[in-house]
mmCIF file of C-alpha atoms and ligand atoms in Angstrom:
data_model
loop_
_atom_site.group_PDB
_atom_site.id
_atom_site.type_symbol
_atom_site.label_atom_id
_atom_site.label_comp_id
_atom_site.label_asym_id
_atom_site.label_seq_id
_atom_site.Cartn_x
_atom_site.Cartn_y
_atom_site.Cartn_z
ATOM 1 C CA MET B 1 -31.218 1.152 -2.179
ATOM 2 C CA ASN B 2 -27.922 0.226 -3.797
ATOM 3 C CA ALA B 3 -25.560 3.122 -4.423
ATOM 4 C CA LEU B 4 -23.197 1.200 -6.646
ATOM 5 C CA GLU B 5 -23.953 -1.662 -9.035
ATOM 6 C CA LEU B 6 -21.129 -3.538 -10.724
ATOM 7 C CA ILE B 7 -22.514 -5.694 -13.519
ATOM 8 C CA SER B 8 -20.335 -8.384 -15.146
ATOM 9 C CA LEU B 9 -17.173 -6.269 -15.179
ATOM 10 C CA SER B 10 -14.184 -7.811 -16.968
ATOM 11 C CA LYS B 11 -10.738 -6.414 -17.700
ATOM 12 C CA SER B 12 -7.577 -7.926 -19.175
ATOM 13 C CA PHE B 13 -4.062 -6.495 -19.446
ATOM 14 C CA GLY B 14 -2.702 -8.420 -22.432
ATOM 15 C CA ALA B 15 -3.055 -12.090 -21.553
ATOM 16 C CA GLN B 16 -3.542 -11.268 -17.840
ATOM 17 C CA LYS B 17 -7.193 -11.397 -16.813
ATOM 18 C CA ALA B 18 -7.290 -8.838 -13.966
ATOM 19 C CA LEU B 19 -11.093 -8.839 -13.482
ATOM 20 C CA ASP B 20 -13.345 -11.671 -14.536
ATOM 21 C CA ASP B 21 -17.115 -11.135 -14.601
ATOM 22 C CA ILE B 22 -17.415 -9.161 -11.343
ATOM 23 C CA CYS B 23 -20.964 -8.537 -10.065
ATOM 24 C CA LEU B 24 -21.448 -6.661 -6.783
ATOM 25 C CA SER B 25 -24.078 -4.360 -5.253
ATOM 26 C CA VAL B 26 -23.012 -1.811 -2.645
ATOM 27 C CA PRO B 27 -25.898 -0.435 -0.532
ATOM 28 C CA THR B 28 -26.125 3.329 0.054
ATOM 29 C CA GLY B 29 -24.257 4.489 3.155
ATOM 30 C CA SER B 30 -22.685 1.060 3.764
ATOM 31 C CA ARG B 31 -19.097 -0.045 4.152
ATOM 32 C CA THR B 32 -17.939 -2.776 1.794
ATOM 33 C CA VAL B 33 -14.517 -4.318 2.299
ATOM 34 C CA ILE B 34 -12.672 -6.145 -0.487
ATOM 35 C CA VAL B 35 -10.037 -8.681 0.515
ATOM 36 C CA GLY B 36 -7.936 -11.042 -1.545
ATOM 37 C CA PRO B 37 -4.362 -12.130 -2.172
ATOM 38 C CA SER B 38 -1.852 -9.876 -3.914
ATOM 39 C CA GLY B 39 -2.609 -9.620 -7.630
ATOM 40 C CA SER B 40 -6.250 -10.702 -7.266
ATOM 41 C CA GLY B 41 -7.548 -7.504 -8.917
ATOM 42 C CA LYS B 42 -8.551 -5.307 -5.944
ATOM 43 C CA THR B 43 -6.749 -2.139 -7.064
ATOM 44 C CA THR B 44 -7.862 -2.642 -10.669
ATOM 45 C CA LEU B 45 -11.467 -2.799 -9.472
ATOM 46 C CA LEU B 46 -11.157 0.426 -7.413
ATOM 47 C CA ARG B 47 -9.409 2.218 -10.298
ATOM 48 C CA MET B 48 -12.231 1.173 -12.600
ATOM 49 C CA ILE B 49 -14.866 2.528 -10.206
ATOM 50 C CA ALA B 50 -12.873 5.783 -9.872
ATOM 51 C CA GLY B 51 -12.633 6.101 -13.658
ATOM 52 C CA PHE B 52 -8.880 5.472 -14.189
ATOM 53 C CA GLU B 53 -9.367 2.091 -15.897
ATOM 54 C CA PHE B 54 -12.061 1.060 -18.349
ATOM 55 C CA PRO B 55 -13.717 -2.349 -18.561
ATOM 56 C CA ASP B 56 -13.515 -4.642 -21.597
ATOM 57 C CA ALA B 57 -17.074 -5.710 -20.779
ATOM 58 C CA GLY B 58 -19.791 -4.947 -18.228
ATOM 59 C CA SER B 59 -21.203 -1.776 -16.713
ATOM 60 C CA LEU B 60 -21.119 0.311 -13.565
ATOM 61 C CA THR B 61 -23.833 2.565 -12.134
ATOM 62 C CA LEU B 62 -23.777 4.974 -9.168
ATOM 63 C CA ASN B 63 -27.090 6.172 -7.670
ATOM 64 C CA GLY B 64 -28.823 5.084 -10.871
ATOM 65 C CA GLN B 65 -26.428 6.983 -13.169
ATOM 66 C CA VAL B 66 -24.472 4.846 -15.646
ATOM 67 C CA LEU B 67 -20.775 5.691 -15.140
ATOM 68 C CA VAL B 68 -19.477 3.307 -17.748
ATOM 69 C CA ASP B 69 -20.900 0.738 -20.147
ATOM 70 C CA SER B 70 -20.107 -0.467 -23.659
ATOM 71 C CA THR B 71 -21.132 2.852 -25.244
ATOM 72 C CA HIS B 72 -19.847 5.621 -22.969
ATOM 73 C CA ALA B 73 -17.835 6.527 -19.871
ATOM 74 C CA VAL B 74 -18.165 9.441 -17.428
ATOM 75 C CA PRO B 75 -14.647 10.882 -16.869
ATOM 76 C CA ALA B 76 -13.089 10.457 -13.417
ATOM 77 C CA TYR B 77 -13.304 14.157 -12.469
ATOM 78 C CA GLN B 78 -17.082 14.180 -13.030
ATOM 79 C CA ARG B 79 -17.826 11.100 -10.918
ATOM 80 C CA GLN B 80 -17.686 12.731 -7.421
ATOM 81 C CA ILE B 81 -15.820 9.720 -6.144
ATOM 82 C CA GLY B 82 -13.078 10.089 -3.514
ATOM 83 C CA TYR B 83 -10.098 7.817 -4.115
ATOM 84 C CA VAL B 84 -7.231 7.225 -1.715
ATOM 85 C CA PRO B 85 -4.748 5.147 -3.714
ATOM 86 C CA GLN B 86 -2.516 2.459 -2.244
ATOM 87 C CA ASP B 87 0.576 4.745 -2.256
ATOM 88 C CA GLY B 88 -1.221 7.967 -1.190
ATOM 89 C CA ALA B 89 -0.182 9.670 -4.475
ATOM 90 C CA LEU B 90 0.302 13.182 -3.063
ATOM 91 C CA PHE B 91 1.377 15.999 -5.350
ATOM 92 C CA PRO B 92 5.109 16.194 -4.496
ATOM 93 C CA HIS B 93 5.473 19.884 -5.383
ATOM 94 C CA MET B 94 2.628 20.969 -3.056
ATOM 95 C CA THR B 95 2.610 21.384 0.724
ATOM 96 C CA VAL B 96 0.296 19.352 2.945
ATOM 97 C CA ALA B 97 -2.216 22.245 3.056
ATOM 98 C CA ALA B 98 -2.111 22.706 -0.736
ATOM 99 C CA ASN B 99 -2.602 18.963 -1.292
ATOM 100 C CA ILE B 100 -5.628 18.860 1.010
ATOM 101 C CA GLY B 101 -7.082 22.068 -0.428
ATOM 102 C CA PHE B 102 -6.418 21.071 -4.059
ATOM 103 C CA GLY B 103 -10.047 20.814 -5.140
ATOM 104 C CA LEU B 104 -11.565 23.273 -2.622
ATOM 105 C CA ALA B 105 -13.433 26.219 -4.078
ATOM 106 C CA LEU B 106 -13.012 28.235 -0.822
ATOM 107 C CA THR B 107 -10.511 31.088 -0.428
ATOM 108 C CA GLY B 108 -8.916 33.070 2.418
ATOM 109 C CA THR B 109 -9.726 32.315 6.045
ATOM 110 C CA ALA B 110 -12.617 29.962 5.195
ATOM 111 C CA ARG B 111 -10.214 27.838 3.142
ATOM 112 C CA GLU B 112 -7.589 27.805 5.928
ATOM 113 C CA GLU B 113 -10.199 26.834 8.509
ATOM 114 C CA ARG B 114 -11.587 24.035 6.339
ATOM 115 C CA ILE B 115 -8.093 22.613 5.762
ATOM 116 C CA LYS B 116 -7.370 22.839 9.502
ATOM 117 C CA ALA B 117 -10.626 20.980 10.287
ATOM 118 C CA LEU B 118 -9.833 18.298 7.719
ATOM 119 C CA MET B 119 -6.320 17.829 9.151
ATOM 120 C CA ASP B 120 -7.806 17.574 12.602
ATOM 121 C CA SER B 121 -10.338 14.982 11.413
ATOM 122 C CA VAL B 122 -7.524 12.638 10.330
ATOM 123 C CA SER B 123 -5.400 13.371 13.452
ATOM 124 C CA LEU B 124 -2.719 15.402 11.664
ATOM 125 C CA ASP B 125 -1.100 18.135 13.698
ATOM 126 C CA ALA B 126 -1.876 21.652 12.375
ATOM 127 C CA ASN B 127 1.843 22.527 12.349
ATOM 128 C CA MET B 128 2.370 20.056 9.499
ATOM 129 C CA ALA B 129 0.379 22.223 7.082
ATOM 130 C CA ASN B 130 3.476 23.723 5.454
ATOM 131 C CA ARG B 131 5.507 20.530 5.188
ATOM 132 C CA TRP B 132 6.269 18.817 1.881
ATOM 133 C CA PRO B 133 5.134 15.240 1.220
ATOM 134 C CA HIS B 134 8.732 13.919 1.345
ATOM 135 C CA GLU B 135 9.003 15.283 4.899
ATOM 136 C CA LEU B 136 6.150 13.012 6.086
ATOM 137 C CA SER B 137 6.109 9.371 7.177
ATOM 138 C CA GLY B 138 4.179 6.861 5.052
ATOM 139 C CA GLY B 139 1.288 6.865 7.536
ATOM 140 C CA GLN B 140 1.137 10.683 7.585
ATOM 141 C CA GLN B 141 1.085 10.760 3.768
ATOM 142 C CA GLN B 142 -1.838 8.328 3.765
ATOM 143 C CA ARG B 143 -3.723 10.612 6.138
ATOM 144 C CA VAL B 144 -3.089 13.685 3.962
ATOM 145 C CA SER B 145 -4.395 11.698 1.001
ATOM 146 C CA LEU B 146 -7.486 10.750 3.007
ATOM 147 C CA ALA B 147 -8.090 14.381 4.033
ATOM 148 C CA ARG B 148 -7.723 15.463 0.377
ATOM 149 C CA ALA B 149 -10.357 12.916 -0.672
ATOM 150 C CA LEU B 150 -12.704 13.931 2.203
ATOM 151 C CA ALA B 151 -12.412 17.605 1.168
ATOM 152 C CA GLN B 152 -14.344 16.781 -2.009
ATOM 153 C CA GLN B 153 -17.379 15.539 -0.035
ATOM 154 C CA PRO B 154 -17.615 12.536 -2.345
ATOM 155 C CA ARG B 155 -20.759 10.447 -2.806
ATOM 156 C CA LEU B 156 -18.562 7.331 -2.785
ATOM 157 C CA MET B 157 -15.177 6.867 -1.078
ATOM 158 C CA LEU B 158 -12.643 4.315 -2.308
ATOM 159 C CA LEU B 159 -9.833 3.458 0.102
ATOM 160 C CA ASP B 160 -6.984 1.198 -1.076
ATOM 161 C CA GLU B 161 -5.150 -0.083 2.017
ATOM 162 C CA PRO B 162 -5.306 3.364 3.662
ATOM 163 C CA PHE B 163 -4.006 2.227 7.041
ATOM 164 C CA SER B 164 -1.231 -0.112 5.894
ATOM 165 C CA ALA B 165 1.627 2.184 6.949
ATOM 166 C CA LEU B 166 0.278 2.749 10.488
ATOM 167 C CA ASP B 167 1.272 0.834 13.600
ATOM 168 C CA THR B 168 -1.326 -1.397 15.282
ATOM 169 C CA GLY B 169 -2.659 1.080 17.876
ATOM 170 C CA LEU B 170 -2.959 4.051 15.524
ATOM 171 C CA ARG B 171 -4.309 1.788 12.786
ATOM 172 C CA SER B 172 -7.227 0.648 14.871
ATOM 173 C CA ALA B 173 -7.921 4.189 16.192
ATOM 174 C CA MET B 174 -7.791 5.617 12.635
ATOM 175 C CA ARG B 175 -10.053 2.864 11.327
ATOM 176 C CA LYS B 176 -12.693 3.647 13.952
ATOM 177 C CA MET B 177 -12.361 7.374 13.378
ATOM 178 C CA VAL B 178 -12.642 7.088 9.579
ATOM 179 C CA ALA B 179 -15.592 4.704 9.902
ATOM 180 C CA ARG B 180 -17.376 7.250 12.143
ATOM 181 C CA LEU B 181 -16.449 10.181 9.912
ATOM 182 C CA LEU B 182 -17.778 8.495 6.772
ATOM 183 C CA GLU B 183 -20.855 7.185 8.526
ATOM 184 C CA ASP B 184 -21.723 10.644 9.925
ATOM 185 C CA ALA B 185 -21.339 12.089 6.428
ATOM 186 C CA GLY B 186 -23.437 9.221 5.003
ATOM 187 C CA VAL B 187 -20.691 8.381 2.479
ATOM 188 C CA THR B 188 -20.807 4.929 0.893
ATOM 189 C CA THR B 189 -17.348 3.383 1.255
ATOM 190 C CA ILE B 190 -15.317 0.627 -0.351
ATOM 191 C CA LEU B 191 -12.127 -0.328 1.453
ATOM 192 C CA VAL B 192 -9.421 -2.706 0.247
ATOM 193 C CA THR B 193 -7.257 -4.378 2.871
ATOM 194 C CA HIS B 194 -4.925 -7.321 3.425
ATOM 195 C CA ASP B 195 -5.694 -7.321 7.130
ATOM 196 C CA GLN B 196 -8.352 -9.928 7.996
ATOM 197 C CA GLY B 197 -9.132 -8.358 11.392
ATOM 198 C CA GLU B 198 -9.627 -4.977 9.736
ATOM 199 C CA ALA B 199 -11.844 -6.550 7.074
ATOM 200 C CA LEU B 200 -14.060 -8.350 9.567
ATOM 201 C CA SER B 201 -14.457 -5.358 11.896
ATOM 202 C CA PHE B 202 -14.898 -2.557 9.303
ATOM 203 C CA ALA B 203 -17.270 -4.248 6.883
ATOM 204 C CA ASP B 204 -21.040 -4.278 6.588
ATOM 205 C CA GLN B 205 -20.393 -6.343 3.480
ATOM 206 C CA LEU B 206 -17.261 -8.363 2.815
ATOM 207 C CA ALA B 207 -16.206 -9.413 -0.700
ATOM 208 C CA VAL B 208 -13.433 -11.956 -1.295
ATOM 209 C CA MET B 209 -11.500 -11.840 -4.583
ATOM 210 C CA ARG B 210 -9.174 -14.460 -6.022
ATOM 211 C CA GLY B 211 -7.590 -14.569 -9.466
ATOM 212 C CA GLY B 212 -9.740 -11.689 -10.756
ATOM 213 C CA ARG B 213 -12.988 -13.345 -9.633
ATOM 214 C CA LEU B 214 -15.324 -12.446 -6.784
ATOM 215 C CA VAL B 215 -15.517 -15.774 -4.956
ATOM 216 C CA GLN B 216 -17.912 -14.827 -2.152
ATOM 217 C CA SER B 217 -19.618 -11.778 -0.695
ATOM 218 C CA GLY B 218 -21.916 -11.209 2.255
ATOM 219 C CA HIS B 219 -21.978 -10.235 5.927
ATOM 220 C CA PRO B 220 -18.510 -10.726 7.477
ATOM 221 C CA MET B 221 -19.890 -13.024 10.179
ATOM 222 C CA ASP B 222 -21.463 -15.303 7.549
ATOM 223 C CA LEU B 223 -18.287 -15.447 5.490
ATOM 224 C CA TYR B 224 -16.210 -16.250 8.581
ATOM 225 C CA ARG B 225 -18.582 -19.002 9.681
ATOM 226 C CA TYR B 226 -19.733 -20.323 6.325
ATOM 227 C CA PRO B 227 -16.962 -19.840 3.753
ATOM 228 C CA HIS B 228 -17.599 -21.429 0.337
ATOM 229 C CA ASP B 229 -14.259 -23.162 0.195
ATOM 230 C CA GLU B 230 -11.123 -23.978 2.116
ATOM 231 C CA GLN B 231 -9.024 -21.133 0.630
ATOM 232 C CA THR B 232 -11.603 -18.544 1.694
ATOM 233 C CA ALA B 233 -11.792 -20.133 5.145
ATOM 234 C CA HIS B 234 -8.015 -19.830 5.634
ATOM 235 C CA PHE B 235 -7.975 -16.314 4.202
ATOM 236 C CA LEU B 236 -10.375 -15.037 6.876
ATOM 237 C CA GLY B 237 -8.760 -16.731 9.872
ATOM 238 C CA GLU B 238 -7.377 -19.973 11.187
ATOM 239 C CA ALA B 239 -9.447 -23.023 10.329
ATOM 240 C CA VAL B 240 -9.518 -26.674 11.337
ATOM 241 C CA VAL B 241 -10.436 -28.685 8.238
ATOM 242 C CA MET B 242 -10.899 -32.456 8.106
ATOM 243 C CA PRO B 243 -12.786 -35.144 6.218
ATOM 244 C CA ALA B 244 -16.048 -36.459 7.672
ATOM 245 C CA ARG B 245 -18.959 -38.755 6.901
ATOM 246 C CA ILE B 246 -22.199 -36.811 7.199
ATOM 247 C CA ASP B 247 -25.249 -38.637 8.412
ATOM 248 C CA SER B 248 -28.477 -37.374 10.058
ATOM 249 C CA GLY B 249 -27.097 -33.959 11.037
ATOM 250 C CA LEU B 250 -23.862 -35.328 12.464
ATOM 251 C CA ALA B 251 -20.349 -35.211 11.009
ATOM 252 C CA HIS B 252 -18.483 -38.381 11.985
ATOM 253 C CA CYS B 253 -14.829 -37.361 12.050
ATOM 254 C CA ASP B 254 -11.609 -37.755 14.067
ATOM 255 C CA LEU B 255 -13.252 -35.703 16.856
ATOM 256 C CA GLY B 256 -16.141 -38.181 17.099
ATOM 257 C CA PRO B 257 -19.708 -37.172 16.121
ATOM 258 C CA VAL B 258 -19.975 -33.375 15.725
ATOM 259 C CA PRO B 259 -23.257 -31.503 14.991
ATOM 260 C CA VAL B 260 -23.302 -30.073 11.476
ATOM 261 C CA ASN B 261 -25.607 -27.831 9.400
ATOM 262 C CA SER B 262 -26.021 -30.413 6.656
ATOM 263 C CA ASN B 263 -29.315 -29.284 5.051
ATOM 264 C CA GLY B 264 -30.280 -32.917 4.582
ATOM 265 C CA PHE B 265 -26.981 -33.890 2.929
ATOM 266 C CA SER B 266 -25.446 -37.255 3.715
ATOM 267 C CA GLY B 267 -22.180 -38.710 2.440
ATOM 268 C CA ASN B 268 -18.495 -37.764 2.552
ATOM 269 C CA ALA B 269 -17.445 -34.104 2.808
ATOM 270 C CA GLN B 270 -14.774 -31.746 4.146
ATOM 271 C CA ILE B 271 -15.843 -29.969 7.312
ATOM 272 C CA MET B 272 -14.487 -26.860 9.022
ATOM 273 C CA LEU B 273 -14.363 -25.641 12.606
ATOM 274 C CA ARG B 274 -12.783 -22.420 13.838
ATOM 275 C CA PRO B 275 -10.119 -23.036 16.552
ATOM 276 C CA GLU B 276 -12.239 -21.158 19.126
ATOM 277 C CA GLN B 277 -14.934 -23.841 18.690
ATOM 278 C CA LEU B 278 -12.629 -26.435 20.234
ATOM 279 C CA GLN B 279 -12.885 -26.319 24.008
ATOM 280 C CA LEU B 280 -10.246 -27.719 26.334
ATOM 281 C CA SER B 281 -10.615 -29.267 29.739
ATOM 282 C CA GLY B 282 -7.301 -29.920 31.458
ATOM 283 C CA THR B 283 -8.083 -33.208 33.102
ATOM 284 C CA VAL B 284 -8.732 -36.452 31.265
ATOM 285 C CA ILE B 285 -11.667 -38.256 32.842
ATOM 286 C CA GLY B 286 -11.753 -41.970 32.025
ATOM 287 C CA ASN B 287 -11.701 -42.441 28.271
ATOM 288 C CA GLN B 288 -14.741 -40.296 27.455
ATOM 289 C CA GLY B 289 -14.658 -37.450 24.889
ATOM 290 C CA CYS B 290 -11.715 -36.816 22.665
ATOM 291 C CA HIS B 291 -8.272 -37.211 24.130
ATOM 292 C CA ALA B 292 -5.338 -35.109 22.876
ATOM 293 C CA VAL B 293 -1.831 -34.027 23.847
ATOM 294 C CA VAL B 294 -0.565 -30.436 23.558
ATOM 295 C CA THR B 295 2.478 -30.367 21.247
ATOM 296 C CA GLU B 296 3.000 -26.614 20.894
ATOM 297 C CA ARG B 297 1.915 -23.467 22.730
ATOM 298 C CA ASP B 298 1.913 -20.113 20.895
ATOM 299 C CA PHE B 299 1.325 -17.426 23.525
ATOM 300 C CA ALA B 300 -0.068 -14.106 22.185
ATOM 301 C CA GLY B 301 -0.992 -12.251 25.404
ATOM 302 C CA ASN B 302 -4.753 -12.371 25.861
ATOM 303 C CA THR B 303 -5.112 -15.528 23.781
ATOM 304 C CA CYS B 304 -3.032 -18.592 23.161
ATOM 305 C CA THR B 305 -3.070 -20.901 20.140
ATOM 306 C CA LEU B 306 -2.285 -24.501 20.972
ATOM 307 C CA THR B 307 -1.373 -27.267 18.564
ATOM 308 C CA VAL B 308 -2.795 -30.514 19.902
ATOM 309 C CA GLU B 309 -2.423 -34.041 18.606
ATOM 310 C CA LEU B 310 -5.419 -36.338 18.875
ATOM 311 C CA ARG B 311 -4.873 -39.722 20.517
ATOM 312 C CA SER B 312 -6.679 -42.842 19.355
ATOM 313 C CA PRO B 313 -9.278 -43.948 21.962
ATOM 314 C CA ILE B 314 -8.244 -47.573 21.329
ATOM 315 C CA ASN B 315 -4.450 -47.639 21.547
ATOM 316 C CA GLN B 316 -3.596 -43.931 22.200
ATOM 317 C CA ASP B 317 -1.625 -43.778 18.899
ATOM 318 C CA PRO B 318 -0.904 -40.194 17.686
ATOM 319 C CA GLY B 319 -3.467 -38.888 15.186
ATOM 320 C CA ARG B 320 -4.413 -35.613 13.478
ATOM 321 C CA SER B 321 -2.915 -32.291 14.658
ATOM 322 C CA LEU B 322 -5.384 -29.448 15.311
ATOM 323 C CA LEU B 323 -5.274 -25.802 16.348
ATOM 324 C CA VAL B 324 -7.165 -24.853 19.502
ATOM 325 C CA ARG B 325 -7.670 -21.334 20.878
ATOM 326 C CA SER B 326 -7.357 -20.988 24.621
ATOM 327 C CA SER B 327 -7.357 -18.103 27.076
ATOM 328 C CA GLY B 328 -3.823 -16.807 27.608
ATOM 329 C CA MET B 329 -4.402 -17.144 31.392
ATOM 330 C CA HIS B 330 -4.857 -20.891 31.613
ATOM 331 C CA ALA B 331 -3.114 -22.339 28.563
ATOM 332 C CA PRO B 332 -1.655 -25.776 29.368
ATOM 333 C CA PRO B 333 2.037 -26.270 28.498
ATOM 334 C CA ALA B 334 3.363 -28.614 25.785
ATOM 335 C CA GLY B 335 3.115 -32.249 26.878
ATOM 336 C CA SER B 336 -0.203 -31.780 28.794
ATOM 337 C CA ASP B 337 -2.984 -34.335 28.361
ATOM 338 C CA VAL B 338 -6.238 -32.586 27.508
ATOM 339 C CA GLN B 339 -9.841 -33.417 26.675
ATOM 340 C CA LEU B 340 -11.471 -31.710 23.685
ATOM 341 C CA SER B 341 -15.104 -30.873 23.093
ATOM 342 C CA VAL B 342 -16.758 -28.954 20.246
ATOM 343 C CA LEU B 343 -18.767 -25.753 20.665
ATOM 344 C CA GLY B 344 -21.535 -25.191 18.112
ATOM 345 C CA ALA B 345 -21.784 -26.857 14.734
ATOM 346 C CA ALA B 346 -19.243 -27.688 12.060
ATOM 347 C CA HIS B 347 -19.541 -26.168 8.576
ATOM 348 C CA ILE B 348 -19.564 -28.250 5.382
ATOM 349 C CA PHE B 349 -17.810 -26.702 2.386
ATOM 350 C CA THR B 350 -19.984 -26.187 -0.668
ATOM 351 C CA LEU B 351 -20.059 -29.465 -2.575
ATOM 352 C CA SER B 352 -19.007 -29.046 -6.167
HETATM 353 N N1 ATP E 401 -1.531 -1.448 -15.901
HETATM 354 C C1 ATP E 401 -1.339 -2.772 -15.858
HETATM 355 N N2 ATP E 401 -0.713 -3.422 -16.876
HETATM 356 C C2 ATP E 401 -0.547 -4.757 -16.852
HETATM 357 N N3 ATP E 401 -0.965 -5.553 -15.848
HETATM 358 C C3 ATP E 401 -1.557 -4.973 -14.800
HETATM 359 C C4 ATP E 401 -1.794 -3.552 -14.745
HETATM 360 N N4 ATP E 401 -2.440 -3.267 -13.587
HETATM 361 C C5 ATP E 401 -2.596 -4.450 -12.955
HETATM 362 N N5 ATP E 401 -2.081 -5.465 -13.677
HETATM 363 C C6 ATP E 401 -2.112 -6.898 -13.314
HETATM 364 O O1 ATP E 401 -3.450 -7.227 -12.974
HETATM 365 C C7 ATP E 401 -3.495 -8.095 -11.838
HETATM 366 C C8 ATP E 401 -4.303 -7.444 -10.719
HETATM 367 O O2 ATP E 401 -3.559 -6.346 -10.211
HETATM 368 P P1 ATP E 401 -4.072 -5.448 -8.992
HETATM 369 O O3 ATP E 401 -3.130 -4.312 -8.842
HETATM 370 O O4 ATP E 401 -5.494 -5.120 -9.243
HETATM 371 O O5 ATP E 401 -3.961 -6.472 -7.783
HETATM 372 P P2 ATP E 401 -4.250 -6.242 -6.213
HETATM 373 O O6 ATP E 401 -5.263 -7.245 -5.801
HETATM 374 O O7 ATP E 401 -4.533 -4.819 -5.948
HETATM 375 O O8 ATP E 401 -2.840 -6.652 -5.574
HETATM 376 P P3 ATP E 401 -2.083 -6.044 -4.237
HETATM 377 O O9 ATP E 401 -2.765 -6.692 -3.065
HETATM 378 O O10 ATP E 401 -0.677 -6.550 -4.401
HETATM 379 O O11 ATP E 401 -2.174 -4.560 -4.260
HETATM 380 C C9 ATP E 401 -2.031 -8.383 -11.473
HETATM 381 O O12 ATP E 401 -1.655 -9.597 -12.067
HETATM 382 C C10 ATP E 401 -1.290 -7.202 -12.075
HETATM 383 O O13 ATP E 401 0.031 -7.564 -12.409
HETATM 384 MG MG1 MG E 402 -3.533 -3.316 -4.887
#
């Protein structure tokens, strides 16, 4: 069952179209991640779901209840939706404990214990309870905001870049912890992020926005492997894109014939491979396969991204430059001759 249904939502601010005909279904208990460049409408969409913005057109339902359509709107405080805004938005005149306990009906010891448990659940030390928001780091403020939203036991949780102020290690630990926490509580979640790794690992469903439009949504693995267009491909990771002539399930391109999922298509098209699909062998054997020379080595610890330049099989003239992912252990240095082969199939961008 779908918890949330967004039907043809549109919103303009003056001449600026912030949301343009957005349709999206969010299954109950799932985690949907929204990604997109700055200004693409992500925050506007979350604010509309929370009830702080209202659409010019379209409707929104949660568990079958219409929250907003052309005739009426349920106010934000009656929606039972948790919202952690991009800047945390803590009440500056309240302590950490008062912020977290803001909407709690409990009193006395039960209230204190609940606040303590909530602080613990977002890895905040209990001795921070009496601090003021301005005495916290950005990452700590985000966690207080998250605990405040969790306190409401929402039926839907909206998180707008909630881990952006955390360093890499804590970010990944927090992400896992929050995912587990929300999953255990069966809370449907929508998360906005700029971080492609975070998007791919957190999401059951990934939605890509650009210029106020939802350009593609689906399982993260499908979007990574089969993006609709080149911009989406680059947004979700590094991509090797080149022209090819498609014929009988093969893409004839600068790499030679490469298998392709062509669905019977033949003709000219742009194809895409992910850098990890290009395999290197260090030694050049005769003139078989695809010969290339390493021009740059970008070492990143466990992996290494190489820029290689293809060499013409006829006269060895320099050709197209490509990115190749290699293990950090055995990455050949710049100047090395290498042989390239392709793992799996290439992807053809949707023909328009
Ligand atoms: N209250 C407002 N008044 C006028 N324009 C607005 C308002 N809120 C948002 N916009 C505009 O709508 C567009 C979408 O903004 P939004 O904040 O939703 O983007 P975003 O995808 O969240 O960006 P970021 O990644 O930078 O947070 C932008 O062009 C923004 O300037
Ligand atoms: Mg935003």
